[in-house]
């Protein structure tokens, strides 16, 4: 099969990995030999915005794909640097570490809102711009529901549901859930 790209880069935090993310990767796999997921906020400390480590997100994501597709999905871990120029250089450096010299690299994504401006930071990569997928799912309300004990089954692929159910049984989930509840009360005051 002839693909338009050697690599398509999909940047996200995937906290957690939901159906719109999965749809995006499926589209990327149709157009590219390999997909590189740039996992944002890949530092080691957890917080209520970023509850899952990069290695856990890799496991969560891959659990939703066939063995053949898993072999075509690669990961780079992008730490937060809070400087667009440094962050852009870091993403390009990490991708260059996986892609062969002269490989055709593209970027896939959706301009959801002003937070999607980062997609414009890579003009040298051809953009595969997607329309809103899965009714513009946002992970923030899904995380909030999760901390209240609810896994919104209609918004996640099965591998993610299994991962979230298992994570709910950990002391770390308990800590994050309690911290979320405290923040929720503080924000109400």
Short mmCIF file of C-alpha atoms in Angstrom, two decimals:
data_model
loop_
_atom_site.label_atom_id
_atom_site.label_comp_id
_atom_site.label_asym_id
_atom_site.label_seq_id
_atom_site.Cartn_x
_atom_site.Cartn_y
_atom_site.Cartn_z
CA UNK A 1 0.00 0.00 0.00
CA UNK A 2 1.26 3.47 -0.90
CA UNK A 3 0.89 6.03 1.85
CA UNK A 4 0.92 9.81 1.47
CA UNK A 5 3.27 10.17 4.48
CA UNK A 6 6.07 8.18 6.03
CA UNK A 7 5.10 9.58 9.44
CA UNK A 8 2.13 11.54 10.73
CA UNK A 9 2.62 13.25 14.07
CA UNK A 10 -0.35 13.53 16.43
CA UNK A 11 0.31 15.76 19.45
CA UNK A 12 -1.77 15.41 22.59
CA UNK A 13 -1.87 14.74 26.29
CA UNK A 14 -4.39 11.89 25.94
CA UNK A 15 -5.45 12.26 29.60
CA UNK A 16 -7.36 9.98 29.04
CA UNK A 17 -7.42 8.54 25.51
CA UNK A 18 -10.97 8.87 24.11
CA UNK A 19 -12.90 8.00 20.94
CA UNK A 20 -11.96 11.18 19.02
CA UNK A 21 -8.28 10.42 19.68
CA UNK A 22 -8.80 6.89 18.42
CA UNK A 23 -10.61 8.11 15.30
CA UNK A 24 -7.73 10.50 14.57
CA UNK A 25 -5.16 7.71 14.83
CA UNK A 26 -7.24 5.46 12.56
CA UNK A 27 -7.33 8.23 9.94
CA UNK A 28 -3.58 8.76 10.37
CA UNK A 29 -2.92 5.03 9.88
CA UNK A 30 -4.80 5.18 6.57
CA UNK A 31 -2.58 8.00 5.31
CA UNK A 32 0.80 7.21 6.83
CA UNK A 33 3.15 4.29 7.14
CA UNK A 34 3.68 5.10 10.82
CA UNK A 35 2.09 7.40 13.37
CA UNK A 36 4.12 9.20 16.00
CA UNK A 37 2.17 10.20 19.09
CA UNK A 38 3.84 13.10 20.86
CA UNK A 39 2.66 12.62 24.44
CA UNK A 40 2.55 16.05 26.06
CA UNK A 41 3.04 16.75 29.76
CA UNK A 42 5.33 13.73 29.99
CA UNK A 43 7.07 14.71 33.23
CA UNK A 44 6.96 12.26 36.10
CA UNK A 45 4.73 14.02 38.63
CA UNK A 46 1.00 13.41 38.50
CA UNK A 47 -1.70 15.98 39.10
CA UNK A 48 -5.45 16.17 38.54
CA UNK A 49 -4.92 17.63 35.04
CA UNK A 50 -2.31 14.98 34.14
CA UNK A 51 -3.12 11.86 36.17
CA UNK A 52 -1.41 9.28 33.93
CA UNK A 53 2.30 8.81 33.30
CA UNK A 54 3.51 8.68 29.69
CA UNK A 55 4.17 4.93 29.97
CA UNK A 56 0.60 4.38 31.24
CA UNK A 57 -0.81 6.42 28.38
CA UNK A 58 1.19 4.32 25.90
CA UNK A 59 -0.32 1.17 27.42
CA UNK A 60 -3.83 2.69 27.43
CA UNK A 61 -3.58 3.79 23.80
CA UNK A 62 -2.03 0.62 22.39
CA UNK A 63 -4.62 -1.59 24.14
CA UNK A 64 -7.20 -0.21 21.69
CA UNK A 65 -5.42 -1.30 18.51
CA UNK A 66 -4.65 -4.56 16.72
CA UNK A 67 -1.15 -6.01 16.98
CA UNK A 68 -0.43 -4.95 13.38
CA UNK A 69 -1.49 -1.34 14.07
CA UNK A 70 0.43 -1.28 17.38
CA UNK A 71 3.64 -1.89 15.41
CA UNK A 72 2.94 1.25 13.35
CA UNK A 73 2.35 3.52 16.36
CA UNK A 74 5.44 5.13 17.93
CA UNK A 75 5.71 7.45 20.90
CA UNK A 76 7.83 10.40 21.94
CA UNK A 77 7.56 11.92 25.41
CA UNK A 78 7.37 15.72 25.43
CA UNK A 79 7.86 17.44 28.77
CA UNK A 80 6.28 20.82 29.46
CA UNK A 81 8.78 23.63 28.85
CA UNK A 82 6.36 26.62 28.84
CA UNK A 83 8.14 28.29 25.94
CA UNK A 84 6.70 27.77 22.46
CA UNK A 85 10.01 28.03 20.64
CA UNK A 86 11.79 25.57 22.98
CA UNK A 87 8.78 23.24 22.95
CA UNK A 88 8.59 23.26 19.14
CA UNK A 89 12.33 22.51 18.88
CA UNK A 90 11.93 19.67 21.40
CA UNK A 91 9.03 18.08 19.46
CA UNK A 92 10.96 18.34 16.17
CA UNK A 93 14.09 16.88 17.77
CA UNK A 94 12.16 13.94 19.27
CA UNK A 95 10.39 13.23 15.97
CA UNK A 96 13.70 13.47 14.08
CA UNK A 97 15.04 10.81 16.45
CA UNK A 98 12.43 8.36 15.10
CA UNK A 99 12.05 9.41 11.48
CA UNK A 100 14.65 8.65 8.85
CA UNK A 101 16.39 11.54 7.15
CA UNK A 102 14.29 12.84 4.24
CA UNK A 103 11.17 11.01 5.46
CA UNK A 104 7.91 12.75 4.59
CA UNK A 105 6.53 13.91 7.94
CA UNK A 106 3.09 15.46 8.39
CA UNK A 107 1.02 16.69 11.30
CA UNK A 108 -2.54 15.59 11.99
CA UNK A 109 -4.96 17.43 14.24
CA UNK A 110 -8.04 19.54 14.72
CA UNK A 111 -8.23 23.27 15.47
CA UNK A 112 -10.60 22.86 18.41
CA UNK A 113 -10.15 26.31 19.97
CA UNK A 114 -7.40 28.82 20.80
CA UNK A 115 -5.52 26.07 22.68
CA UNK A 116 -4.84 24.40 19.31
CA UNK A 117 -2.52 27.23 18.17
CA UNK A 118 0.47 24.89 18.59
CA UNK A 119 -0.55 23.13 15.36
CA UNK A 120 0.65 26.24 13.50
CA UNK A 121 4.16 25.94 15.00
CA UNK A 122 5.24 23.32 12.44
CA UNK A 123 4.88 24.98 9.00
CA UNK A 124 7.45 22.59 7.48
CA UNK A 125 5.13 19.63 8.13
CA UNK A 126 2.11 19.29 5.87
CA UNK A 127 -1.04 19.61 7.94
CA UNK A 128 -3.82 17.04 7.80
CA UNK A 129 -6.58 19.13 9.32
CA UNK A 130 -9.55 17.18 10.62
CA UNK A 131 -13.05 18.39 11.23
CA UNK A 132 -14.43 17.96 14.71
CA UNK A 133 -14.64 14.26 15.56
CA UNK A 134 -17.03 12.50 17.93
CA UNK A 135 -18.94 15.72 18.73
CA UNK A 136 -15.75 17.54 19.76
CA UNK A 137 -14.96 15.43 22.79
CA UNK A 138 -12.94 17.14 25.49
CA UNK A 139 -10.99 15.18 28.07
CA UNK A 140 -11.50 17.76 30.85
CA UNK A 141 -15.16 16.92 31.66
CA UNK A 142 -14.34 13.21 31.24
CA UNK A 143 -11.57 13.49 33.85
CA UNK A 144 -13.89 15.38 36.19
CA UNK A 145 -16.55 12.67 35.88
CA UNK A 146 -13.85 10.03 36.40
CA UNK A 147 -12.73 11.65 39.68
CA UNK A 148 -16.36 11.51 40.81
CA UNK A 149 -16.27 7.75 40.13
CA UNK A 150 -17.95 7.71 36.71
CA UNK A 151 -16.40 6.26 33.55
CA UNK A 152 -18.36 7.61 30.60
CA UNK A 153 -18.50 4.35 28.64
CA UNK A 154 -19.88 6.01 25.49
CA UNK A 155 -16.83 8.28 25.15
CA UNK A 156 -14.00 5.74 25.42
CA UNK A 157 -12.80 2.72 23.47
CA UNK A 158 -12.80 -0.57 25.43
CA UNK A 159 -9.05 -0.61 26.16
CA UNK A 160 -9.32 2.79 27.83
CA UNK A 161 -12.34 1.68 29.85
CA UNK A 162 -10.41 -1.35 31.10
CA UNK A 163 -7.40 0.82 31.95
CA UNK A 164 -9.54 3.38 33.82
CA UNK A 165 -11.37 0.67 35.77
CA UNK A 166 -8.05 -0.86 36.87
CA UNK A 167 -6.56 2.54 37.74
CA UNK A 168 -9.61 3.30 39.93
CA UNK A 169 -8.49 0.46 42.22
CA UNK A 170 -5.13 2.12 42.97
CA UNK A 171 -4.16 4.35 45.90
CA UNK A 172 -3.02 6.96 43.33
CA UNK A 173 -6.56 7.25 41.95
CA UNK A 174 -7.84 7.72 45.49
CA UNK A 175 -5.33 10.54 46.13
CA UNK A 176 -6.15 12.29 42.84
CA UNK A 177 -9.88 11.88 43.38
CA UNK A 178 -9.63 13.40 46.89
CA UNK A 179 -7.49 16.27 45.58
CA UNK A 180 -10.07 16.92 42.84
CA UNK A 181 -12.89 16.95 45.43
CA UNK A 182 -10.95 19.44 47.60
CA UNK A 183 -10.29 21.70 44.58
CA UNK A 184 -13.95 21.43 43.58
CA UNK A 185 -15.02 22.63 47.05
CA UNK A 186 -12.41 25.40 47.04
CA UNK A 187 -13.61 26.66 43.65
CA UNK A 188 -17.19 26.83 44.92
CA UNK A 189 -16.32 29.20 47.72
#
